[in-house]
mmCIF file of C-alpha atoms in Angstrom:
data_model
loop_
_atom_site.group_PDB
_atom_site.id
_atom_site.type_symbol
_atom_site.label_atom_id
_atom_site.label_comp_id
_atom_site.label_asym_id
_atom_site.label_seq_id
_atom_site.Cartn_x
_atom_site.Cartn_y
_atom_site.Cartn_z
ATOM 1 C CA UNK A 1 65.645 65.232 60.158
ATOM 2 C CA UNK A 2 62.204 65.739 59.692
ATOM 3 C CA UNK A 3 61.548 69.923 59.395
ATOM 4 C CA UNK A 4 58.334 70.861 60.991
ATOM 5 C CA UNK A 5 56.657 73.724 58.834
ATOM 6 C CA UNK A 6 56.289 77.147 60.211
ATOM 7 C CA UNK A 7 52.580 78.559 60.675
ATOM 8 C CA UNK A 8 52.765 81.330 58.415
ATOM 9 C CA UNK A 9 49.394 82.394 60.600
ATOM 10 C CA UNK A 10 51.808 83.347 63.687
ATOM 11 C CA UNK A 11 53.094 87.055 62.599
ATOM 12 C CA UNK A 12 54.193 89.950 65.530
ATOM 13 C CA UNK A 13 51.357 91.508 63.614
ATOM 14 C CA UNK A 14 48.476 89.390 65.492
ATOM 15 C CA UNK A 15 51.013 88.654 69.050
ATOM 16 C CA UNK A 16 48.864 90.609 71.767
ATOM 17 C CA UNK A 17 51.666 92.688 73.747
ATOM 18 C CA UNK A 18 51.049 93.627 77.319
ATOM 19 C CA UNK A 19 52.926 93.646 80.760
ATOM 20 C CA UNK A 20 52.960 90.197 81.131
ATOM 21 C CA UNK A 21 54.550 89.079 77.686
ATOM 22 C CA UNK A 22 57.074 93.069 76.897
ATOM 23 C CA UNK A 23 60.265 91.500 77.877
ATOM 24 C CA UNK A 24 59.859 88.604 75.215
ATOM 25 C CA UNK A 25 58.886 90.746 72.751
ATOM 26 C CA UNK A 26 61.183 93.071 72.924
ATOM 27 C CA UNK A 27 64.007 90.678 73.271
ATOM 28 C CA UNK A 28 62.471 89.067 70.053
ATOM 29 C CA UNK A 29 62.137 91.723 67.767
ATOM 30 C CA UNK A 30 65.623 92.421 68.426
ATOM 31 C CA UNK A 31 67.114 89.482 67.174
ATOM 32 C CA UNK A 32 64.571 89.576 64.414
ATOM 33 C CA UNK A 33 66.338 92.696 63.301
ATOM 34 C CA UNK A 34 69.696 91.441 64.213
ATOM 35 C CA UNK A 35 70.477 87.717 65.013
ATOM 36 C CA UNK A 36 73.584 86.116 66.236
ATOM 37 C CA UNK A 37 74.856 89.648 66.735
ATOM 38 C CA UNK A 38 73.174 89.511 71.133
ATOM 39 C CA UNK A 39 71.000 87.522 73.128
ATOM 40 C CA UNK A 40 71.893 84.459 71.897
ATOM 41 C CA UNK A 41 71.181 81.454 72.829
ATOM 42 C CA UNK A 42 67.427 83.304 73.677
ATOM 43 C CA UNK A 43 64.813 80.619 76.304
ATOM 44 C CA UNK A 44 61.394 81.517 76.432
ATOM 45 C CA UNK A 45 59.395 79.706 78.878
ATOM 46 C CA UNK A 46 56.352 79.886 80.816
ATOM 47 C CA UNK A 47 52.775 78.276 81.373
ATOM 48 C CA UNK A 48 50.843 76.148 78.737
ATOM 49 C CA UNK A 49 49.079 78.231 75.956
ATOM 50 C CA UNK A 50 50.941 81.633 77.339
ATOM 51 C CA UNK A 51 51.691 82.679 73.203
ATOM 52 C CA UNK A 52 55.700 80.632 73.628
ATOM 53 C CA UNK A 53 55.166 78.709 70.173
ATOM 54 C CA UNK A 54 53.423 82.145 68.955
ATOM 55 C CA UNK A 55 56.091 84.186 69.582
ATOM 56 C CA UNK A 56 59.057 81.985 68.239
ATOM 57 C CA UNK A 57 56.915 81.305 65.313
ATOM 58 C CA UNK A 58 56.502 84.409 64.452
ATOM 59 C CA UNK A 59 60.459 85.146 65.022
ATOM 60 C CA UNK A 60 61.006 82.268 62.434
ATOM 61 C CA UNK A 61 58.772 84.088 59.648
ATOM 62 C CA UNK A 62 60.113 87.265 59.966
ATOM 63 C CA UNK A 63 63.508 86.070 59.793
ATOM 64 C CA UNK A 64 63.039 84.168 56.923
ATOM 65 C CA UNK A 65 61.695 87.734 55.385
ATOM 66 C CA UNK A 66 64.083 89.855 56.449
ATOM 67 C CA UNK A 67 67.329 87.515 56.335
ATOM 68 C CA UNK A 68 67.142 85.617 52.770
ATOM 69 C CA UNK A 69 70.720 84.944 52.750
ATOM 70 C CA UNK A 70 70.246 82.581 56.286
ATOM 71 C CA UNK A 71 68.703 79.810 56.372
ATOM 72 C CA UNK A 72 65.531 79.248 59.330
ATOM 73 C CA UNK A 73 64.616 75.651 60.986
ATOM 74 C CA UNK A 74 62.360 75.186 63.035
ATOM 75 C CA UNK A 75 61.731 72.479 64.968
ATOM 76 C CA UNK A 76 60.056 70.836 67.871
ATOM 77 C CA UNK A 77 61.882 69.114 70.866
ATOM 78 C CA UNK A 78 60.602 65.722 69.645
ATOM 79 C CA UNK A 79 62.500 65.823 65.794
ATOM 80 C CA UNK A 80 65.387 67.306 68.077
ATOM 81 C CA UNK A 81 65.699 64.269 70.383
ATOM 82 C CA UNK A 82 65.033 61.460 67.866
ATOM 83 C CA UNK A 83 67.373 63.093 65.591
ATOM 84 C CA UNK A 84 69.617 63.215 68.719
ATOM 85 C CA UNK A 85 68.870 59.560 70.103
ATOM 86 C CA UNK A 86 69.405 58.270 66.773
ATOM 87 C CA UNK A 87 73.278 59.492 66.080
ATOM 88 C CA UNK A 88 74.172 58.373 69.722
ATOM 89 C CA UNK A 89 73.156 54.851 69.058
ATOM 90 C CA UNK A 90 74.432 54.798 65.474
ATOM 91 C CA UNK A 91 77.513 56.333 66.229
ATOM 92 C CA UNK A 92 76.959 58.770 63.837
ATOM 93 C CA UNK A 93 76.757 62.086 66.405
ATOM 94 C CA UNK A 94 78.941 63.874 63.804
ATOM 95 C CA UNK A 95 76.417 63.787 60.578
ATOM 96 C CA UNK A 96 73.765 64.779 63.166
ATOM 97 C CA UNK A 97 75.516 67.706 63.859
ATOM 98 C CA UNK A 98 76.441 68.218 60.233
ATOM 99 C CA UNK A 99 72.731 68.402 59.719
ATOM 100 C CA UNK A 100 71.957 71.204 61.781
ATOM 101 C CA UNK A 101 75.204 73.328 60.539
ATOM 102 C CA UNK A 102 73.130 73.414 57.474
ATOM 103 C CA UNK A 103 71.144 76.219 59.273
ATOM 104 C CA UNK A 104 72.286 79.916 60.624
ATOM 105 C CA UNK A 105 68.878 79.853 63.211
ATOM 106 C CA UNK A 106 67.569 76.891 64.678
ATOM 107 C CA UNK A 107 64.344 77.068 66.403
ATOM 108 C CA UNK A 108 63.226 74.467 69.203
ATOM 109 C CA UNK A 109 59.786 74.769 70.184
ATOM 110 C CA UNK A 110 58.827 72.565 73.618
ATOM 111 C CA UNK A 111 62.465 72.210 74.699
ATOM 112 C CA UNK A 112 61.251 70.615 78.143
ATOM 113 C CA UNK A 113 60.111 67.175 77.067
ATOM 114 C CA UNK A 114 63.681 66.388 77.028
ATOM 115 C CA UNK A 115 64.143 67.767 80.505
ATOM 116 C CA UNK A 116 64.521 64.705 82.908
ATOM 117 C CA UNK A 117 66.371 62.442 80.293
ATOM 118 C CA UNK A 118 69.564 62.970 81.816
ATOM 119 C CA UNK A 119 72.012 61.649 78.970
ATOM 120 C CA UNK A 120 70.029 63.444 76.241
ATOM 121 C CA UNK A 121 70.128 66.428 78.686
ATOM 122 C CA UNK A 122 73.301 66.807 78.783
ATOM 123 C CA UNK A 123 74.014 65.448 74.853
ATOM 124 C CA UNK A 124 71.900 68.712 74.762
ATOM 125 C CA UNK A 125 74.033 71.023 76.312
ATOM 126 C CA UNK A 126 77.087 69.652 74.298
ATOM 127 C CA UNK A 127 75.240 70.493 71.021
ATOM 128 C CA UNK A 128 74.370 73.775 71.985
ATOM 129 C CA UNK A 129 77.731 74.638 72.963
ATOM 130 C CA UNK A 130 78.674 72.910 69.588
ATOM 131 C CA UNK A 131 76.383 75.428 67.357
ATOM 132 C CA UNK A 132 76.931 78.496 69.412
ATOM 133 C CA UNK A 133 81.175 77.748 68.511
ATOM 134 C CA UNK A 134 80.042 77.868 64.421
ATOM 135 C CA UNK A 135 78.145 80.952 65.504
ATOM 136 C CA UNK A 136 74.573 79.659 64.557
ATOM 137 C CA UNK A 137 71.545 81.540 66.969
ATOM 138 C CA UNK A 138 69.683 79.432 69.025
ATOM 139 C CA UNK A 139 65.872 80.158 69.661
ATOM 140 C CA UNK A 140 63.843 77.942 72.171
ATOM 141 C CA UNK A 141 60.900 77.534 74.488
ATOM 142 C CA UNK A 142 60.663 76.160 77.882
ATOM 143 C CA UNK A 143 57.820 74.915 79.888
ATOM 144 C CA UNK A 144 56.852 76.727 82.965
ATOM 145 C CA UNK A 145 59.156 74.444 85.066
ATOM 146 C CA UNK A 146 62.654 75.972 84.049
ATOM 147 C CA UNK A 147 63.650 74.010 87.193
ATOM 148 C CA UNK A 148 63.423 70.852 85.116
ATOM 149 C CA UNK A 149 66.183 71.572 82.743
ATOM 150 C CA UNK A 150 68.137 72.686 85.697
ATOM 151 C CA UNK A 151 71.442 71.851 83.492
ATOM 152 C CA UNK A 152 70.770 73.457 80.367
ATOM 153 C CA UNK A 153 69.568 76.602 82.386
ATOM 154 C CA UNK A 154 72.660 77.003 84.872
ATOM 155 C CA UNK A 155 75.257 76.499 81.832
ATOM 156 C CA UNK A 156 73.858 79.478 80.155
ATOM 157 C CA UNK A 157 73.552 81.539 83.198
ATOM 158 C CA UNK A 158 77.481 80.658 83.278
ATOM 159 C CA UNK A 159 78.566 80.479 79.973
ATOM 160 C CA UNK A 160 76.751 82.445 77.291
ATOM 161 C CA UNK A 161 77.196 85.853 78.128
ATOM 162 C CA UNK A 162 75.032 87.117 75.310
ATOM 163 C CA UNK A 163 72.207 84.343 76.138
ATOM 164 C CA UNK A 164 68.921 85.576 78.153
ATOM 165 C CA UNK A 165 65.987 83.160 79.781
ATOM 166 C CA UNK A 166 62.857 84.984 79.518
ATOM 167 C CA UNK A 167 59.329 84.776 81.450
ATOM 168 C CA UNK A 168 56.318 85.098 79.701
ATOM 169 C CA UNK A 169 53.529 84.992 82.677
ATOM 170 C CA UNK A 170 49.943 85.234 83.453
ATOM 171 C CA UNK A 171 48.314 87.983 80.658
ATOM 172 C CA UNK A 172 46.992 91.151 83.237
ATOM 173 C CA UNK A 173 43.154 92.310 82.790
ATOM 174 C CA UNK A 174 44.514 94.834 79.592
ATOM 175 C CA UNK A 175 46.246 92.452 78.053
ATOM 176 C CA UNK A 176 43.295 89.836 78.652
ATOM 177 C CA UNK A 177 40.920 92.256 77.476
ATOM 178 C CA UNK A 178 43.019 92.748 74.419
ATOM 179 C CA UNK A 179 43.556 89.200 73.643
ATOM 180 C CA UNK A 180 39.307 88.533 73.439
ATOM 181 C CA UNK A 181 38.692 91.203 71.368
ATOM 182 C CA UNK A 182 41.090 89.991 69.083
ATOM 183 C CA UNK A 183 40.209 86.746 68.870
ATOM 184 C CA UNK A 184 36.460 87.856 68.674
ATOM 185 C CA UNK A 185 37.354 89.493 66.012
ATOM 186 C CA UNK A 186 39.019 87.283 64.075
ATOM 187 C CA UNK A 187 35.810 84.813 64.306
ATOM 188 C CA UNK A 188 33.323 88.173 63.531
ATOM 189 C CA UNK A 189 31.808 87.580 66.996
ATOM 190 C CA UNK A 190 30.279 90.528 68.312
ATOM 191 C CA UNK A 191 30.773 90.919 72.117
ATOM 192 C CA UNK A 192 28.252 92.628 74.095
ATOM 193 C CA UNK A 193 29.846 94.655 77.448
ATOM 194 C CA UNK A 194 28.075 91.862 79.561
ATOM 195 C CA UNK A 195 29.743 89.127 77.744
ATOM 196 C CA UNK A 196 33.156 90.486 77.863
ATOM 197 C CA UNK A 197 33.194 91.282 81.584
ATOM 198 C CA UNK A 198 32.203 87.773 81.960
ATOM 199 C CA UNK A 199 34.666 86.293 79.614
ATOM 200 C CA UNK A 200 37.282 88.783 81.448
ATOM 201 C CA UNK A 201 36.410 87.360 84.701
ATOM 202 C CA UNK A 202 36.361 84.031 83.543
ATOM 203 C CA UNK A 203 39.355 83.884 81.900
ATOM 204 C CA UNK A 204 41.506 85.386 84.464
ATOM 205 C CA UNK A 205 43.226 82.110 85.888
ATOM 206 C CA UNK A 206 42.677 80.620 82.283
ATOM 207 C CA UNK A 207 45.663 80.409 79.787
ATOM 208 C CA UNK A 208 45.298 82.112 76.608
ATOM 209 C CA UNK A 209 44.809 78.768 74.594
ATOM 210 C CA UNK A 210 41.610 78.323 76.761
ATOM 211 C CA UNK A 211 40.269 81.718 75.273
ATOM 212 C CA UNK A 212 39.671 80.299 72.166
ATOM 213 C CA UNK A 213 37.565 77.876 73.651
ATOM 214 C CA UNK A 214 35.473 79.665 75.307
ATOM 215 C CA UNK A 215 34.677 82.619 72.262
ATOM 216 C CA UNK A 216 34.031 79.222 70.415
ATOM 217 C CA UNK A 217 31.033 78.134 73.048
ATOM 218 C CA UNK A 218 29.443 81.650 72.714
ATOM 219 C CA UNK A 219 29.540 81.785 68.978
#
Protein backbone atom coordinates (compact mmCIF):
# COMPACT_ATOMS: atom_id res chain seq x y z
CA UNK A 1 0.00 0.00 0.00
CA UNK A 2 1.38 2.95 -1.30
CA UNK A 3 0.37 6.12 1.34
CA UNK A 4 -0.28 9.24 -0.55
CA UNK A 5 1.15 12.29 1.54
CA UNK A 6 -1.14 14.80 3.00
CA UNK A 7 -0.81 18.57 1.72
CA UNK A 8 0.12 20.12 4.81
CA UNK A 9 -1.03 23.47 2.64
CA UNK A 10 -4.88 22.33 3.10
CA UNK A 11 -5.67 23.67 6.86
CA UNK A 12 -9.63 24.78 8.01
CA UNK A 13 -7.56 27.89 8.46
CA UNK A 14 -7.48 28.82 4.53
CA UNK A 15 -11.17 26.52 3.67
CA UNK A 16 -13.52 29.52 2.51
CA UNK A 17 -16.92 28.76 4.49
CA UNK A 18 -20.17 29.96 3.06
CA UNK A 19 -23.81 28.65 2.42
CA UNK A 20 -22.92 26.43 -0.10
CA UNK A 21 -20.05 24.38 1.68
CA UNK A 22 -21.62 24.96 6.17
CA UNK A 23 -22.99 21.54 6.36
CA UNK A 24 -19.50 19.91 5.46
CA UNK A 25 -17.79 21.94 7.59
CA UNK A 26 -19.53 21.67 10.34
CA UNK A 27 -19.93 17.98 10.08
CA UNK A 28 -16.04 18.02 9.71
CA UNK A 29 -14.87 19.89 12.46
CA UNK A 30 -16.86 17.68 14.51
CA UNK A 31 -15.23 14.61 13.93
CA UNK A 32 -12.00 16.53 13.95
CA UNK A 33 -12.73 17.13 17.59
CA UNK A 34 -14.21 13.78 18.12
CA UNK A 35 -13.84 10.83 15.61
CA UNK A 36 -15.38 7.46 15.62
CA UNK A 37 -17.50 8.75 18.48
CA UNK A 38 -20.72 10.11 15.32
CA UNK A 39 -21.03 10.58 11.81
CA UNK A 40 -19.17 7.90 10.81
CA UNK A 41 -18.67 6.56 7.91
CA UNK A 42 -18.81 10.65 6.72
CA UNK A 43 -19.28 11.04 2.18
CA UNK A 44 -18.56 14.24 0.87
CA UNK A 45 -19.38 14.71 -2.65
CA UNK A 46 -20.12 17.23 -5.13
CA UNK A 47 -18.83 18.97 -8.45
CA UNK A 48 -15.13 19.00 -9.67
CA UNK A 49 -12.85 21.59 -7.86
CA UNK A 50 -15.89 22.38 -5.19
CA UNK A 51 -12.90 22.33 -2.06
CA UNK A 52 -13.89 17.95 -1.48
CA UNK A 53 -10.01 17.01 -1.40
CA UNK A 54 -9.59 20.51 0.59
CA UNK A 55 -11.75 19.78 3.13
CA UNK A 56 -10.79 16.05 3.90
CA UNK A 57 -7.28 17.16 3.70
CA UNK A 58 -7.49 19.43 6.01
CA UNK A 59 -9.58 16.88 8.39
CA UNK A 60 -6.48 14.53 7.99
CA UNK A 61 -3.95 17.31 9.37
CA UNK A 62 -5.80 18.32 12.11
CA UNK A 63 -6.37 14.94 13.23
CA UNK A 64 -3.03 13.99 13.07
CA UNK A 65 -2.50 17.25 15.52
CA UNK A 66 -4.99 16.80 17.76
CA UNK A 67 -5.14 12.81 17.98
CA UNK A 68 -1.29 11.62 18.32
CA UNK A 69 -2.24 8.44 19.82
CA UNK A 70 -4.33 7.41 16.23
CA UNK A 71 -2.90 6.83 13.46
CA UNK A 72 -4.22 9.01 9.90
CA UNK A 73 -4.08 7.48 6.14
CA UNK A 74 -4.95 8.99 3.60
CA UNK A 75 -5.46 7.81 0.47
CA UNK A 76 -6.85 8.15 -2.98
CA UNK A 77 -9.46 5.75 -4.62
CA UNK A 78 -6.76 4.52 -7.04
CA UNK A 79 -4.07 2.99 -4.06
CA UNK A 80 -7.56 1.80 -2.58
CA UNK A 81 -8.60 -0.30 -5.61
CA UNK A 82 -5.18 -1.67 -6.66
CA UNK A 83 -4.56 -2.50 -3.16
CA UNK A 84 -8.09 -4.04 -3.38
CA UNK A 85 -7.75 -5.75 -6.96
CA UNK A 86 -4.56 -7.11 -5.92
CA UNK A 87 -5.69 -9.33 -2.64
CA UNK A 88 -8.77 -10.60 -4.69
CA UNK A 89 -6.60 -12.09 -7.32
CA UNK A 90 -3.88 -13.23 -4.92
CA UNK A 91 -6.12 -14.59 -2.56
CA UNK A 92 -4.71 -12.69 -0.03
CA UNK A 93 -8.06 -10.33 0.87
CA UNK A 94 -7.16 -10.96 4.55
CA UNK A 95 -3.46 -9.19 4.68
CA UNK A 96 -5.19 -6.42 2.65
CA UNK A 97 -7.42 -5.87 5.27
CA UNK A 98 -4.75 -6.39 7.89
CA UNK A 99 -3.12 -3.44 6.24
CA UNK A 100 -5.65 -0.98 6.73
CA UNK A 101 -6.41 -2.16 10.55
CA UNK A 102 -3.07 -0.62 10.97
CA UNK A 103 -4.97 2.76 10.93
CA UNK A 104 -7.85 4.30 13.41
CA UNK A 105 -8.94 6.97 10.25
CA UNK A 106 -8.73 6.13 6.80
CA UNK A 107 -9.22 8.78 4.32
CA UNK A 108 -10.36 8.08 0.58
CA UNK A 109 -10.17 10.95 -1.57
CA UNK A 110 -12.06 10.40 -5.27
CA UNK A 111 -14.10 7.41 -4.06
CA UNK A 112 -16.13 7.45 -7.48
CA UNK A 113 -13.59 6.09 -9.93
CA UNK A 114 -14.47 2.84 -8.50
CA UNK A 115 -18.15 3.49 -9.00
CA UNK A 116 -19.29 1.32 -12.05
CA UNK A 117 -16.82 -1.63 -11.32
CA UNK A 118 -19.41 -3.70 -9.96
CA UNK A 119 -17.28 -6.52 -8.14
CA UNK A 120 -14.87 -3.95 -6.66
CA UNK A 121 -18.10 -2.03 -5.77
CA UNK A 122 -19.38 -4.22 -3.82
CA UNK A 123 -15.71 -5.78 -2.45
CA UNK A 124 -16.08 -2.07 -1.33
CA UNK A 125 -18.96 -2.18 0.65
CA UNK A 126 -17.74 -5.47 2.37
CA UNK A 127 -14.56 -3.63 3.53
CA UNK A 128 -16.28 -0.83 4.82
CA UNK A 129 -18.57 -2.83 6.77
CA UNK A 130 -15.32 -4.78 7.75
CA UNK A 131 -13.50 -1.48 9.30
CA UNK A 132 -16.57 0.13 10.70
CA UNK A 133 -16.94 -3.64 12.94
CA UNK A 134 -13.03 -2.84 14.39
CA UNK A 135 -14.44 0.63 14.94
CA UNK A 136 -11.96 2.51 12.57
CA UNK A 137 -13.71 6.13 11.03
CA UNK A 138 -14.14 6.28 7.57
CA UNK A 139 -13.67 9.70 5.68
CA UNK A 140 -14.39 9.93 1.84
CA UNK A 141 -15.28 12.01 -1.17
CA UNK A 142 -17.68 11.43 -3.89
CA UNK A 143 -18.03 12.89 -7.27
CA UNK A 144 -21.04 14.90 -8.06
CA UNK A 145 -22.83 11.75 -9.39
CA UNK A 146 -23.66 10.00 -5.94
CA UNK A 147 -26.04 8.09 -8.27
CA UNK A 148 -23.03 6.17 -9.53
CA UNK A 149 -22.14 4.43 -6.38
CA UNK A 150 -25.77 3.74 -6.00
CA UNK A 151 -24.66 0.59 -3.69
CA UNK A 152 -22.27 2.03 -1.44
CA UNK A 153 -24.75 5.03 -0.93
CA UNK A 154 -28.10 3.00 -0.18
CA UNK A 155 -26.14 0.57 2.37
CA UNK A 156 -25.26 3.49 4.46
CA UNK A 157 -28.55 5.15 4.21
CA UNK A 158 -29.62 1.57 5.72
CA UNK A 159 -27.04 0.51 7.80
CA UNK A 160 -24.79 3.07 9.45
CA UNK A 161 -26.88 4.93 11.61
CA UNK A 162 -24.14 7.30 12.67
CA UNK A 163 -22.93 7.73 8.83
CA UNK A 164 -24.03 11.11 6.90
CA UNK A 165 -23.61 11.88 2.86
CA UNK A 166 -22.98 15.44 2.53
CA UNK A 167 -23.40 18.09 -0.48
CA UNK A 168 -20.98 20.55 -1.05
CA UNK A 169 -22.61 22.73 -4.09
CA UNK A 170 -22.17 25.66 -6.26
CA UNK A 171 -20.16 28.57 -3.91
CA UNK A 172 -23.09 31.70 -3.73
CA UNK A 173 -21.83 35.38 -4.81
CA UNK A 174 -20.39 35.83 -0.79
CA UNK A 175 -18.78 32.93 -0.72
CA UNK A 176 -17.39 33.54 -4.40
CA UNK A 177 -16.42 36.87 -3.48
CA UNK A 178 -14.63 35.47 -0.51
CA UNK A 179 -12.88 32.76 -2.26
CA UNK A 180 -11.04 35.59 -4.93
CA UNK A 181 -9.97 37.70 -2.43
CA UNK A 182 -8.35 35.00 -0.84
CA UNK A 183 -6.72 33.60 -3.43
CA UNK A 184 -5.69 37.18 -4.62
CA UNK A 185 -4.24 37.45 -1.72
CA UNK A 186 -2.33 34.69 -1.38
CA UNK A 187 -0.57 35.58 -4.92
CA UNK A 188 -0.26 39.61 -3.61
CA UNK A 189 -2.56 40.52 -6.53
CA UNK A 190 -4.25 43.63 -5.99
CA UNK A 191 -7.87 43.63 -7.31
CA UNK A 192 -9.36 46.73 -8.48
CA UNK A 193 -13.54 46.92 -7.86
CA UNK A 194 -13.80 46.57 -11.76
CA UNK A 195 -11.80 43.47 -11.83
CA UNK A 196 -13.53 41.72 -9.10
CA UNK A 197 -17.07 42.33 -10.35
CA UNK A 198 -15.82 40.87 -13.47
CA UNK A 199 -14.07 37.94 -12.00
CA UNK A 200 -17.44 37.59 -9.76
CA UNK A 201 -19.48 37.46 -12.79
CA UNK A 202 -17.27 35.33 -14.53
CA UNK A 203 -16.79 32.88 -12.20
CA UNK A 204 -20.28 32.28 -11.25
CA UNK A 205 -20.93 28.91 -13.24
CA UNK A 206 -17.07 28.26 -12.80
CA UNK A 207 -15.82 25.74 -10.10
CA UNK A 208 -13.53 27.00 -7.59
CA UNK A 209 -10.42 25.17 -9.15
CA UNK A 210 -11.08 27.42 -12.26
CA UNK A 211 -10.54 30.56 -9.95
CA UNK A 212 -7.12 30.01 -9.73
CA UNK A 213 -6.85 30.13 -13.25
CA UNK A 214 -8.23 32.94 -13.98
CA UNK A 215 -6.36 35.33 -10.91
CA UNK A 216 -3.32 33.59 -12.68
CA UNK A 217 -4.23 35.29 -16.34
CA UNK A 218 -4.65 38.75 -14.65
CA UNK A 219 -1.47 38.63 -12.68
Amino acid sequence: MNQTKLNPHYTFNNYIIGKFNKLAYAVAKSIVNKPIAKYNPFFIYGGAGQGKTHLIQAMGNKLKKLHKNKKVLYVTSEVLMNDLISGIRKKTIGEFQKKYLRYDIIIIDDLQFIAGKKATEEEVVLFFDFLLRNNKQIIASLGDEIKCFVKLVDHTKRNYESGIIVDIGSPDEESRIAIIKAMADKKNIRLTKKVLNFLIRVTEYCDIGGFEGMLNNIS
